[in-house]
Every structure is written in structure tokens, then in C-alpha cells.
Coordinates of C-alpha atoms in Angstrom, one line a residue:
M30 CA 106.6 108.2 116.3
S31 CA 103.0 109.1 116.5
R32 CA 100.7 109.8 119.4
Q33 CA 97.0 109.7 119.5
T34 CA 95.1 113.0 119.9
R35 CA 95.7 114.3 123.4
A36 CA 97.2 117.2 125.2
L37 CA 100.9 117.2 126.1
S38 CA 101.7 117.2 129.7
T39 CA 102.9 120.5 131.1
A40 CA 105.4 118.9 133.5
L41 CA 108.2 116.5 133.6
S42 CA 108.2 113.6 136.0
A43 CA 111.0 113.3 138.6
S44 CA 112.8 110.9 136.4
L45 CA 112.7 113.5 133.6
A46 CA 110.6 111.2 131.4
L47 CA 107.7 113.0 129.6
A48 CA 104.2 112.2 130.9
L49 CA 100.9 112.5 129.0
L50 CA 97.5 113.7 130.1
G51 CA 94.5 111.5 129.5
A52 CA 92.9 111.3 126.1
C53 CA 91.0 114.4 125.1
T54 CA 87.2 113.8 124.9
S55 CA 86.1 113.5 121.3
Q56 CA 82.6 114.0 120.0
E57 CA 81.0 114.0 116.6
G58 CA 80.4 117.4 115.0
G59 CA 81.3 120.6 116.7
S60 CA 83.2 123.6 115.4
D61 CA 86.7 122.3 116.1
P62 CA 87.8 119.7 113.6
D63 CA 90.5 118.5 116.0
R64 CA 87.8 117.2 118.3
R65 CA 85.5 115.6 115.7
E66 CA 85.1 111.8 116.1
Q67 CA 84.4 110.6 112.5
P68 CA 81.7 108.0 112.1
G69 CA 82.1 104.4 111.3
V70 CA 85.4 103.3 112.7
A71 CA 86.3 102.6 116.3
T72 CA 89.7 103.2 117.8
G73 CA 91.5 101.7 120.8
T74 CA 90.0 98.2 120.3
I75 CA 91.7 94.8 120.2
I76 CA 90.5 92.4 117.5
G77 CA 90.1 88.7 118.0
G78 CA 90.9 88.2 121.7
L79 CA 94.0 86.6 123.1
P80 CA 96.2 84.8 120.6
K81 CA 97.5 81.2 121.1
K82 CA 101.1 80.3 120.5
G83 CA 102.1 78.7 117.2
G84 CA 101.3 78.8 113.6
T85 CA 102.2 81.1 110.7
L86 CA 101.3 84.7 110.6
T87 CA 101.3 86.1 107.0
V88 CA 101.7 89.7 106.2
L89 CA 100.5 90.7 102.7
S90 CA 102.3 93.7 101.3
N91 CA 102.5 95.8 98.2
Q92 CA 106.1 96.8 98.9
D93 CA 109.5 95.8 100.3
F94 CA 111.0 97.4 103.4
G95 CA 113.0 100.5 102.8
H96 CA 115.6 99.5 105.4
L97 CA 115.8 96.8 108.1
D98 CA 119.3 97.9 109.2
P99 CA 118.6 99.5 112.6
A100 CA 121.0 102.3 111.8
R101 CA 118.9 103.2 108.7
N102 CA 115.4 102.3 109.8
W103 CA 113.3 105.5 110.2
V104 CA 110.0 104.8 108.5
M105 CA 107.3 104.3 111.1
P106 CA 105.7 101.0 110.3
T107 CA 109.2 99.5 109.6
M108 CA 110.5 100.7 112.9
D109 CA 107.6 98.8 114.5
F110 CA 108.5 95.6 112.6
G111 CA 112.2 95.9 113.3
T112 CA 112.1 96.8 117.0
R113 CA 109.3 94.4 117.9
L114 CA 110.6 91.4 116.0
L115 CA 114.3 91.6 115.1
Y116 CA 116.1 93.8 117.5
R117 CA 115.5 95.3 121.0
T118 CA 116.3 98.8 122.2
L119 CA 117.3 100.3 125.5
T120 CA 113.7 101.2 126.2
T121 CA 110.5 100.5 124.3
F122 CA 106.8 101.4 124.2
K123 CA 104.2 99.4 126.0
A124 CA 102.2 96.8 124.0
A125 CA 98.8 98.3 124.5
P126 CA 96.2 100.2 122.4
G127 CA 95.2 103.8 123.0
D128 CA 96.8 106.0 125.7
Q129 CA 98.5 103.1 127.5
G130 CA 100.7 102.4 124.5
S131 CA 102.3 105.8 124.8
G132 CA 104.1 104.8 128.0
I133 CA 107.6 103.4 127.9
V134 CA 109.3 100.5 129.8
P135 CA 112.9 99.3 130.1
D136 CA 113.8 96.8 127.3
L137 CA 117.4 95.9 127.2
A138 CA 118.0 98.3 130.0
T139 CA 117.2 97.7 133.7
D140 CA 115.4 101.0 134.0
L141 CA 114.6 104.2 132.0
G142 CA 118.0 105.6 132.5
K143 CA 119.6 107.7 135.1
P144 CA 120.3 111.4 134.3
S145 CA 123.0 113.4 135.8
K146 CA 124.7 116.8 135.3
G147 CA 121.4 118.4 134.7
G148 CA 120.3 115.9 132.0
R149 CA 123.5 116.2 130.0
V150 CA 124.7 112.7 130.9
W151 CA 122.5 109.5 130.8
T152 CA 123.5 106.1 132.2
F153 CA 121.9 102.8 131.3
K154 CA 122.6 99.4 132.7
L155 CA 121.8 96.3 130.6
K156 CA 119.9 93.3 132.1
P157 CA 122.0 90.2 132.7
G158 CA 121.6 87.2 130.4
L159 CA 120.8 88.9 127.2
E160 CA 121.8 87.0 124.1
Y161 CA 121.8 87.2 120.3
E162 CA 120.5 84.6 117.9
D163 CA 123.7 82.6 118.1
G164 CA 123.8 82.6 121.9
S165 CA 126.6 85.2 122.2
P166 CA 126.1 87.9 124.8
I167 CA 124.6 91.3 124.0
R168 CA 127.1 93.9 125.3
A169 CA 126.9 97.6 125.9
Q170 CA 129.7 98.0 123.4
D171 CA 127.4 96.7 120.7
I172 CA 124.9 99.5 121.3
K173 CA 127.7 102.0 121.2
Y174 CA 128.8 100.5 117.9
N175 CA 125.4 100.8 116.3
V176 CA 125.0 104.4 117.4
E177 CA 128.4 105.1 115.8
R178 CA 127.3 103.3 112.6
S179 CA 124.5 105.8 112.3
F180 CA 127.1 108.5 111.5
A181 CA 128.5 106.6 108.5
P182 CA 127.7 108.5 105.2
D183 CA 127.1 105.2 103.4
L184 CA 124.4 104.1 105.9
V185 CA 121.9 106.9 105.1
G186 CA 118.2 107.2 106.0
G187 CA 118.1 106.6 109.8
P188 CA 117.3 108.7 112.8
D189 CA 119.8 111.4 113.5
Y190 CA 119.1 112.0 117.1
A191 CA 122.6 110.8 117.9
Q192 CA 124.1 113.5 115.6
R193 CA 121.8 116.1 117.2
Y194 CA 122.3 115.2 120.9
L195 CA 125.7 113.6 121.5
A196 CA 128.6 115.8 122.4
D197 CA 131.8 116.2 120.4
T198 CA 130.6 114.6 117.2
D199 CA 131.5 117.3 114.6
G200 CA 133.2 115.7 111.6
Y201 CA 132.6 112.1 112.9
T202 CA 131.9 109.6 110.0
G203 CA 131.4 106.4 111.9
P204 CA 133.4 103.4 113.2
L205 CA 134.2 101.7 109.9
Q206 CA 137.7 103.1 109.8
G207 CA 138.3 102.3 113.5
K208 CA 137.3 105.6 115.0
H209 CA 135.0 105.7 118.0
L210 CA 133.1 108.4 120.0
D211 CA 134.3 109.5 123.3
S212 CA 130.8 110.8 124.1
I213 CA 129.7 107.2 124.5
Q214 CA 131.4 105.3 127.3
T215 CA 131.1 101.6 128.1
P216 CA 133.1 101.1 131.3
D217 CA 131.9 97.4 131.3
E218 CA 129.8 95.1 129.2
R219 CA 126.6 96.1 130.9
T220 CA 127.0 99.8 131.3
I221 CA 126.6 102.5 128.6
I222 CA 126.9 106.3 129.3
F223 CA 125.9 109.0 126.9
S224 CA 127.3 112.5 127.2
L225 CA 125.0 115.1 125.5
R226 CA 125.8 118.5 124.1
R227 CA 122.8 119.9 126.0
P228 CA 120.2 118.7 128.5
V229 CA 117.7 116.3 127.0
A230 CA 114.9 115.7 129.4
E231 CA 113.2 113.1 127.2
F232 CA 116.2 111.0 126.4
S233 CA 114.4 107.9 127.9
Y234 CA 112.1 108.2 124.9
T235 CA 115.0 108.9 122.4
V236 CA 116.5 105.4 123.2
T237 CA 113.3 103.7 122.0
L238 CA 114.6 104.3 118.5
P239 CA 116.4 101.5 116.5
T240 CA 119.6 103.5 116.6
F241 CA 119.9 102.4 120.2
S242 CA 119.7 98.6 119.5
P243 CA 122.8 96.4 119.5
V244 CA 124.9 95.5 116.4
P245 CA 128.1 93.5 117.1
Q246 CA 131.1 94.8 115.2
S247 CA 131.8 91.2 114.1
Q248 CA 128.6 91.2 112.1
E249 CA 129.2 94.4 110.2
K250 CA 128.4 94.1 106.5
G251 CA 128.0 97.8 105.6
V252 CA 125.1 98.4 103.3
Q253 CA 124.5 94.7 103.0
Y254 CA 123.5 94.5 106.7
D255 CA 120.0 95.6 105.5
L256 CA 119.5 92.1 104.2
R257 CA 120.4 90.2 107.3
P258 CA 120.2 92.1 110.7
F259 CA 121.7 90.0 113.5
S260 CA 118.8 89.3 115.8
S261 CA 118.5 90.4 119.4
G262 CA 114.7 90.0 119.3
P263 CA 112.3 87.1 119.4
Y264 CA 112.7 86.2 115.7
K265 CA 115.5 85.9 113.2
I266 CA 115.6 85.9 109.5
K267 CA 115.4 82.6 107.8
S268 CA 115.3 83.9 104.2
Y269 CA 114.9 87.3 102.5
A270 CA 114.3 87.7 98.8
R271 CA 114.1 91.5 98.2
G272 CA 110.7 92.5 96.8
K273 CA 109.3 89.0 97.1
K274 CA 109.3 87.3 100.5
L275 CA 110.8 87.6 104.0
I276 CA 110.5 84.6 106.4
L277 CA 111.1 85.0 110.1
V278 CA 111.5 82.1 112.5
R279 CA 111.9 82.0 116.3
N280 CA 115.2 83.1 117.8
P281 CA 115.8 80.3 120.4
H282 CA 118.1 82.5 122.5
W283 CA 115.5 85.2 123.1
A284 CA 114.2 85.0 126.7
K285 CA 110.7 86.2 127.5
T286 CA 111.9 86.5 131.1
T287 CA 114.0 89.5 130.1
D288 CA 111.3 91.1 127.8
P289 CA 108.4 93.1 129.2
V290 CA 106.4 93.6 125.9
R291 CA 107.1 91.0 123.2
E292 CA 105.0 87.8 123.4
A293 CA 106.2 86.2 120.1
Y294 CA 103.0 84.2 119.6
P295 CA 103.5 82.9 116.0
D296 CA 106.1 80.2 115.2
Q297 CA 106.8 81.8 111.9
I298 CA 106.1 85.2 110.2
V299 CA 106.0 85.4 106.4
V300 CA 105.9 88.7 104.6
Q301 CA 104.7 88.3 101.0
M302 CA 105.6 91.4 98.9
G303 CA 104.8 92.9 95.5
L304 CA 101.1 92.4 95.7
K305 CA 98.5 94.9 94.5
G306 CA 96.8 96.9 97.2
G307 CA 93.3 96.1 96.0
Q308 CA 94.2 92.5 95.7
I309 CA 95.4 92.4 99.3
D310 CA 92.1 94.0 100.5
D311 CA 90.0 91.5 98.5
R312 CA 91.9 88.5 99.8
I313 CA 91.6 89.5 103.5
I314 CA 88.0 90.5 103.1
A315 CA 87.3 87.0 101.7
S316 CA 89.5 85.5 104.4
E317 CA 89.8 82.1 102.8
G318 CA 92.5 79.5 103.6
A319 CA 95.8 81.0 104.6
D320 CA 94.4 84.5 104.1
A321 CA 92.3 84.0 107.3
S322 CA 95.7 84.1 109.1
S323 CA 96.9 87.2 107.3
V324 CA 97.1 90.9 108.0
E325 CA 97.9 93.7 105.6
W326 CA 101.0 95.9 105.8
S327 CA 99.9 99.0 103.9
D328 CA 96.7 101.0 104.2
M329 CA 93.5 99.6 102.9
Q330 CA 92.7 101.1 99.5
P331 CA 90.2 104.0 99.6
S332 CA 88.2 102.1 96.9
S333 CA 87.7 99.2 99.4
I334 CA 85.9 101.4 102.0
A335 CA 82.5 100.6 100.3
K336 CA 83.3 96.8 100.6
V337 CA 84.0 97.0 104.3
L338 CA 82.0 99.6 106.3
P339 CA 78.5 98.4 105.2
R340 CA 79.3 94.8 106.2
P341 CA 79.5 94.3 110.0
E342 CA 81.2 90.9 109.8
V343 CA 84.1 92.6 107.8
K344 CA 84.1 96.0 109.5
R345 CA 84.8 94.3 112.9
R346 CA 88.1 93.2 111.3
L347 CA 89.1 96.7 110.4
V348 CA 91.6 98.7 112.6
A349 CA 91.8 102.4 111.9
E350 CA 93.9 104.0 114.6
R351 CA 94.8 107.7 114.5
T352 CA 98.3 108.1 113.1
G353 CA 99.3 111.1 115.2
C354 CA 101.1 112.5 112.1
T355 CA 100.6 115.5 109.8
D356 CA 100.4 114.8 106.1
M357 CA 101.9 117.7 104.1
L358 CA 102.6 118.8 100.6
A359 CA 106.3 119.8 100.7
L360 CA 107.2 122.7 98.4
N361 CA 110.9 122.6 97.2
T362 CA 112.1 126.0 98.3
S363 CA 115.6 125.5 97.0
R364 CA 114.8 126.6 93.4
P365 CA 112.0 128.2 91.3
P366 CA 109.1 128.2 91.4
F367 CA 108.9 127.7 95.2
S368 CA 111.9 129.8 96.1
N369 CA 109.3 132.6 95.6
L370 CA 107.4 133.2 98.9
K371 CA 104.2 134.5 97.2
L372 CA 103.9 131.4 95.0
R373 CA 104.3 129.2 98.0
Q374 CA 101.6 131.1 99.9
A375 CA 99.4 130.8 96.9
M376 CA 99.5 127.0 97.3
Q377 CA 97.9 127.3 100.7
Y378 CA 94.7 128.7 99.1
A379 CA 94.8 126.9 95.8
I380 CA 94.5 123.4 97.1
D381 CA 91.1 121.8 97.8
K382 CA 91.8 119.8 101.0
S383 CA 88.3 118.3 100.9
A384 CA 89.3 116.6 97.7
Q385 CA 92.3 115.1 99.5
V386 CA 90.0 113.7 102.1
T387 CA 87.9 112.1 99.4
A388 CA 91.0 110.7 97.6
S389 CA 92.3 109.2 100.9
G390 CA 89.2 107.2 101.8
G391 CA 86.7 109.9 103.0
P392 CA 85.9 111.5 106.3
A393 CA 85.7 108.3 108.2
L394 CA 89.5 108.0 107.9
N395 CA 90.7 111.6 107.6
D396 CA 90.5 115.0 109.2
I397 CA 91.7 118.1 107.4
A398 CA 95.0 119.5 108.8
T399 CA 95.1 123.2 109.5
R400 CA 98.7 123.5 110.8
Y401 CA 101.9 121.5 110.9
L402 CA 102.0 120.2 114.5
P403 CA 99.4 117.4 114.9
P404 CA 96.8 117.6 117.6
A405 CA 98.7 115.1 119.7
L406 CA 101.3 117.8 120.3
T407 CA 99.1 120.9 120.5
G408 CA 96.1 119.8 122.7
E409 CA 92.6 121.1 122.4
G410 CA 91.6 124.5 121.1
R411 CA 94.9 125.5 119.6
S412 CA 94.0 126.4 116.0
N413 CA 97.4 127.8 115.1
S414 CA 96.4 128.3 111.4
A415 CA 97.9 131.2 109.5
Y416 CA 95.6 130.6 106.5
G417 CA 92.2 130.0 108.2
R418 CA 90.4 126.7 108.5
S419 CA 88.6 126.4 105.2
T420 CA 88.3 122.9 103.7
T421 CA 88.0 124.0 100.1
S422 CA 90.2 126.1 97.8
H423 CA 90.1 129.9 97.5
A424 CA 91.0 130.6 93.9
D425 CA 90.6 134.3 94.2
K426 CA 93.2 134.6 97.1
A427 CA 95.5 132.2 95.3
K428 CA 95.3 134.1 92.0
K429 CA 96.1 137.4 93.9
L430 CA 99.2 135.9 95.4
L431 CA 100.3 134.4 92.0
A432 CA 100.1 137.8 90.5
E433 CA 102.1 139.3 93.4
G434 CA 104.6 136.6 92.8
G435 CA 105.0 137.5 89.1
K436 CA 103.0 134.6 87.7
P437 CA 99.5 135.9 87.0
N438 CA 98.9 133.2 84.5
G439 CA 100.2 130.4 86.7
F440 CA 103.2 128.2 86.0
S441 CA 104.3 124.6 85.4
T442 CA 105.5 122.4 88.2
T443 CA 106.2 118.7 89.1
I444 CA 105.2 116.3 91.8
T445 CA 106.6 112.8 92.7
V446 CA 104.3 110.5 94.7
S447 CA 104.3 106.8 95.5
T448 CA 102.1 104.7 93.3
G449 CA 99.5 104.4 96.0
D450 CA 99.1 108.2 96.1
K451 CA 98.5 108.7 92.4
T452 CA 94.8 109.5 93.0
R453 CA 95.8 112.1 95.6
A454 CA 98.2 113.7 93.1
E455 CA 95.4 113.8 90.5
A456 CA 93.2 115.6 93.0
L457 CA 96.0 118.2 93.5
Q458 CA 96.4 118.5 89.8
Q459 CA 92.7 119.3 89.5
S460 CA 92.8 121.9 92.3
L461 CA 95.8 123.7 90.9
S462 CA 94.5 123.8 87.4
Q463 CA 91.7 126.1 88.6
V464 CA 94.3 128.8 89.2
G465 CA 96.5 128.1 86.1
V466 CA 99.1 125.9 87.8
R467 CA 100.0 123.0 85.5
L468 CA 101.1 119.9 87.5
K469 CA 103.1 117.0 86.0
I470 CA 102.8 113.8 88.1
Q471 CA 105.6 111.2 88.4
T472 CA 105.0 108.0 90.4
V473 CA 107.6 105.7 92.0
D474 CA 107.4 102.4 93.9
P475 CA 106.7 102.9 97.6
S476 CA 109.9 101.0 98.6
V477 CA 112.1 103.7 97.0
Y478 CA 109.8 106.7 97.5
Y479 CA 111.7 108.3 100.4
D480 CA 115.0 107.7 98.8
T481 CA 113.7 109.4 95.7
I482 CA 112.4 112.5 97.3
G483 CA 115.4 112.5 99.7
D484 CA 117.8 113.0 96.8
T485 CA 118.0 116.8 97.1
K486 CA 119.7 117.5 93.8
N487 CA 117.1 115.6 91.8
A488 CA 114.1 116.3 94.0
P489 CA 110.8 117.3 92.4
D490 CA 109.1 120.7 93.0
M491 CA 106.4 119.0 95.2
A492 CA 106.1 115.8 97.2
I493 CA 103.5 114.4 99.6
N494 CA 105.4 113.8 102.9
G495 CA 104.1 113.1 106.3
W496 CA 105.9 113.5 109.6
C497 CA 105.2 111.9 113.0
P498 CA 106.8 112.9 116.3
D499 CA 109.1 110.2 117.5
Y500 CA 107.8 110.8 121.0
P501 CA 105.5 113.4 122.5
S502 CA 107.5 116.6 122.2
G503 CA 107.5 119.4 119.6
S504 CA 111.3 118.9 119.5
T505 CA 110.7 115.7 117.5
F506 CA 108.7 117.5 114.9
L507 CA 109.4 121.0 113.7
P508 CA 113.2 120.8 113.8
F509 CA 113.2 117.7 111.7
V510 CA 110.9 119.1 109.1
F511 CA 111.9 122.7 108.9
D512 CA 115.5 123.1 110.2
G513 CA 117.8 123.8 107.2
R514 CA 120.8 122.4 109.1
T515 CA 119.3 118.9 108.8
I516 CA 119.2 118.8 105.0
K517 CA 121.3 116.0 103.5
E518 CA 122.2 115.6 99.8
K519 CA 121.2 111.9 100.0
G520 CA 118.7 110.3 102.4
N521 CA 117.1 113.6 103.2
Q522 CA 114.3 112.4 105.4
G523 CA 112.4 115.3 107.1
N524 CA 113.1 118.7 105.5
V525 CA 111.9 117.6 102.0
S526 CA 111.0 121.3 101.4
Q527 CA 114.7 122.1 101.7
F528 CA 113.6 125.1 103.8
R529 CA 116.4 127.3 105.2
D530 CA 115.6 130.2 107.5
K531 CA 118.2 131.5 110.0
A532 CA 115.6 133.2 112.2
V533 CA 113.6 130.0 112.5
E534 CA 116.7 128.0 113.3
K535 CA 117.8 130.4 116.0
R536 CA 114.4 130.2 117.6
M537 CA 114.5 126.4 117.5
D538 CA 117.8 126.4 119.4
E539 CA 116.3 128.8 122.0
I540 CA 113.3 126.5 122.5
A541 CA 115.4 123.4 122.7
A542 CA 117.4 125.0 125.5
M543 CA 114.3 125.8 127.6
P544 CA 114.3 123.8 130.9
D545 CA 110.6 124.0 131.4
A546 CA 108.5 121.6 129.3
A547 CA 105.3 123.7 129.4
S548 CA 107.1 126.8 128.2
A549 CA 108.8 124.9 125.4
D550 CA 105.4 123.4 124.4
R551 CA 103.9 126.8 124.0
A552 CA 106.9 128.1 122.2
W553 CA 106.8 125.2 119.6
N554 CA 103.1 126.1 118.9
D555 CA 104.0 129.7 118.4
L556 CA 106.8 128.8 116.1
D557 CA 104.4 126.7 114.1
I558 CA 102.5 129.9 113.1
V559 CA 105.7 131.7 112.2
I560 CA 106.8 128.8 109.9
Q561 CA 103.3 128.6 108.3
S562 CA 103.6 132.3 107.3
K563 CA 106.8 131.3 105.3
S564 CA 104.8 128.4 103.7
P565 CA 107.5 125.7 103.1
A566 CA 104.7 123.1 103.0
V567 CA 100.9 122.9 102.9
P568 CA 99.3 120.9 105.7
L569 CA 96.8 118.4 104.2
L570 CA 95.5 115.7 106.5
W571 CA 95.5 114.2 109.9
K572 CA 94.9 110.6 109.0
R573 CA 94.0 107.2 110.4
K574 CA 95.6 104.0 109.3
P575 CA 93.0 101.6 108.0
L576 CA 94.2 98.0 108.2
L577 CA 92.3 94.7 107.7
V578 CA 92.9 91.3 109.4
G579 CA 91.7 87.8 108.5
D580 CA 89.2 85.9 110.5
N581 CA 91.9 83.9 112.4
I582 CA 93.8 86.8 113.7
A583 CA 93.9 87.7 117.4
G584 CA 95.5 90.4 119.5
A585 CA 95.4 92.9 116.7
F586 CA 95.3 96.7 117.3
G587 CA 96.9 99.8 115.8
H588 CA 99.7 101.1 118.0
G589 CA 99.9 104.9 118.3
A590 CA 103.7 104.9 118.6
W591 CA 104.0 103.6 115.0
T592 CA 101.3 105.6 113.2
G593 CA 98.6 103.0 113.8
Q594 CA 100.5 100.0 112.4
F595 CA 99.7 96.7 114.1
D596 CA 101.8 96.0 117.2
F597 CA 103.8 93.0 116.0
A598 CA 104.9 92.4 119.6
V599 CA 101.6 90.8 120.5
I600 CA 99.7 89.9 117.4
G601 CA 99.0 86.2 116.7
L602 CA 96.4 83.6 115.8
K603 CA 93.1 82.3 117.3
D604 CA 93.7 78.8 116.0
P605 CA 97.3 78.2 114.9
S606 CA 96.4 74.9 113.2
K607 CA 94.3 76.8 110.7
S608 CA 97.2 78.9 109.5
K609 CA 98.6 76.2 107.3
G610 CA 95.6 76.1 105.0

């Protein structure tokens, strides 16, 4: 999950939960692009005031959800949608814009967990009176079962923190054949105990992930569970036509008295899918009829910037929170051409990053990335760039490296992007053509993009891939993107570059074992430079997420925990009676 630009705390609190410093002061201009506040778009604001209960909130989308099964849900905006509306987790992020949203509170649990044995064992107690959508009790055994499901080879795509952190999991393939993990104990229906293979100081943050939500074994449907997760949250699924429409209605057994963050303002939430991005923008800009009670799911199109920023009455309905992520061009290191280090390094100089800014909506919504770790994890003043901070291409340096790599006349290569990133791919194509690299572009629907580039045997040479820390620690970034041991044949989520380097992996293990957060923080930043020199990916952008809302929307803000997506825990309507128009 993302964090807004800020320095990471250098100490752990007594409860071993990570703390954050206040927001770094930003200002327009200056020599450090990490500190530049781009003109035209405010952050940390709430649109529309306090919502009123009732009505229908409509979400206009160009795509379906990749996965709603909590064991498979690991795409940031979808994690927001799932954990705020359909299922609850042991802990969760506060419902607040800006820095306040980075804090966590107990959700299903009574507290943030009690560590013992030096942080190798964590115990959580569930609140009394928690119920599913049918009124049956939520039990600790159900959370254990969902964590175990995340190991099943058929249920690919979800967070793998359980595989990384839990003790004695080698060879485990899930509970579907009746096998269970001894490293998760449930001595009674309200107590769950996790035994870890090493100390994990930030485990209170780890259990915000949907892996740590409850799924009763009686509701198990394998891969079909994606279509109808059993609700422990404020809403349940009324109907779901893949690629067309999802309708959520209230879960009558959800109790606000047990829930510290979710307000559940609308009576109904309707997600309309398969719309064109530009069409969505135009409908919400016009804000007529039911569209006045609508929000958009995916980023506003770059072409719509000119329709919004010059018009104050529309601009005030634009949210553009920093995502806290790094947008990268992954280079497939598993085969030629990018198994060749020199050719990978040539890409660092061949690509015109300013053209990526233009293709992604301009400088009001993007900063150029100069390293892998986002500013949220590095703090001010850490450049950590192995290739300089230039915003444009350096054809001479790129050509020199191409020659050293045995390709003085360039080479042919491929890229796969989602349909919404075609303009960005064309900008890359133009940049690379200047040094003789011929780029073939393939586009796929956004709903299957991550599954497509995550098929390692059939992966393209290049792919645009972003990564966001799941919580404010370098341990949630570099190991997921560049640890060769995380690569999966199917559902390969992070290490799209298929980068394998034993020395890097050894150093990752050493840093993960450091008991001091400040030392680990510095070490992750130093390792960033080392990995950059091996060039498995080209850092491109640090982006904001531009999202429009209709005139009748209230309580809307981009949440830093989910890359700037609306916080669906608290969004609603100014006048519910108008939502039926």
C-alpha cells in the first residue's frame, strides 16, 4: 500500500508498530524533484462535506475487478474496495486524508496485536459479537482458514506475506485437501496466534491485508469464490455480472458499534463496468442525473486535463492524491535481449522520462522517478540514483552501452501494456527508436493485465509495472520487486523483471534480520543503488491518482494507503434523494 511523501520514522514504538514522521514540507520549484509541489491540484482535501445516509452511489469503471477473493486480492484500488466494503481484517487503516490515514486501528481485533518471543509470535483477540452476512459468528478459525487458502496453487495472485513470514510452511499447498498449518493456532473462537520464522516488528501492519480477513470453510468455492465473497463487512453482493455490473446492498448483520472506520453511508453501491475512460470523464464532468452521484474508478484520462483544470467548478471535484508508488518499466531479464546487462543499462539512458510525464497527464499529476524506492520510503534529500537525475534521454550514452552489449545497431523487442497505457507505450517506442531499438506494442484489457504479464513463460520483454509499499517499510518494496525467490510461473505479481541475483537476495535477508528500524531503513536505501546498477527495471514516474466525482458526492478523498483511490469506507452523497435520477 502506498504512503504519501514523508520520511520514515527511525524508531519503533513500544508496541513494535511503525510510526511516521510528519509530512515533509513541499514547495514549488527547487532543485530536488522529490520536494516539488506541482501546480494546479490540491492534496489532502475532502470533497463535498459530510455525507448523509441513504441513496445509491455509482462507480463508473472501464474494467472489472481482477480478484475479489480476499486470498487473491492484491491490486491496490481493489484491496480498498474489498476491505472497506466486503470484508474486514484484523487491523485496518484510519479513514482520513493525508498523514492521518497512514495510522492503523484494530478492526476485527480488539487491539493491534501482542508480540512475544522477540516479535516471533503475535496474538490477536477478536471482538465479541462479530457476524457474517447470514448472522453466523465470525471465528478466529475462519481467519486461519483464509490465510491457509492463500497458499493454494489454484488461488494465485494474492499477497504472499504469509508464505514469507509464517514458520514451517515449506511445501504447504493450502487447506483444500484437509491439511492445516501448525504455525497458526486458534485455541478458542476469538483467539488467533501466528508463529513467525523471524521477528516481524511491523506485523500489526501486515494484518491489514485481505489475506487476514475471515472466510468460513463452509463457504469455500475455490476459484469461484471470486464471484461471491461471503461478507463480513458493511455490504454484501446482490448481483455480479463479470465485466458488466456489480451491485452491493447493506449487510444487515454488520454492526457499526464494532467498526472504527466504516460509515456505510449509501444504501446501495453500483459498479458499472466496460465503459470508455473518456466517456466516464465526460459524464462526471457534466454531472447530470444519476452521474451527479457517481465517482470514477480508474484514473481520469490525460486528455481530460484540459477540460478540468481551467474550470474551477469542475476542478473542485478532482481528487489527485499522491500514490506513494514507483512506476517502472520492467525489463525481462530471463532471456535475450535483457539478459544482457549492458543492454538493460542502455535503457536507463535511452528513455525520455519527460515524454512519460506528458503521456500521463503532465507535470500537475506526475514527478519523474529517479530510483526504485518512492520518496515515502526514503525521506528528503536521498537521491539514490545510479544514472543521474536527467529528465530526457541521453542517446549518446545509450548507444555506447548498446555497442558494448554487442548491439551497435539496436535490436527488436516487445512490450505489453494495458489499453489505457497505449499512449505511454508509444512514447517509449519513440524514445527507443532514436537509438535503433524497435519496439512492438501489444495491448490487453486492464482486468487481465497483471495476469498476462504475470505468466512468466509467455511474458513480454518489457512491461509497465508499478509497485507500492503495503505499509511504510522498505521490506514491503524491494524484496517483492527484485527478489528472485518470489518469482512464480503464474500470477507473478512483483518481480515482473524475473530478476535473480544471489548477492542481492543475501543482502535482503541480512536487512530483514536487522532489529533496528533506522539501520534497516538506511540499508534498504543503499541496496536500492546496488540494484539500480544491475538495471532490472527503469524507474519512470512518481504519480498522483486523478479521480473525478459528481456534484452530489460527499466525503470523497484519495487515501494514501491505496494509491490515492477513494476511501470507500466513508464516501457517500450530499442528497441521497437525488441519486435515483
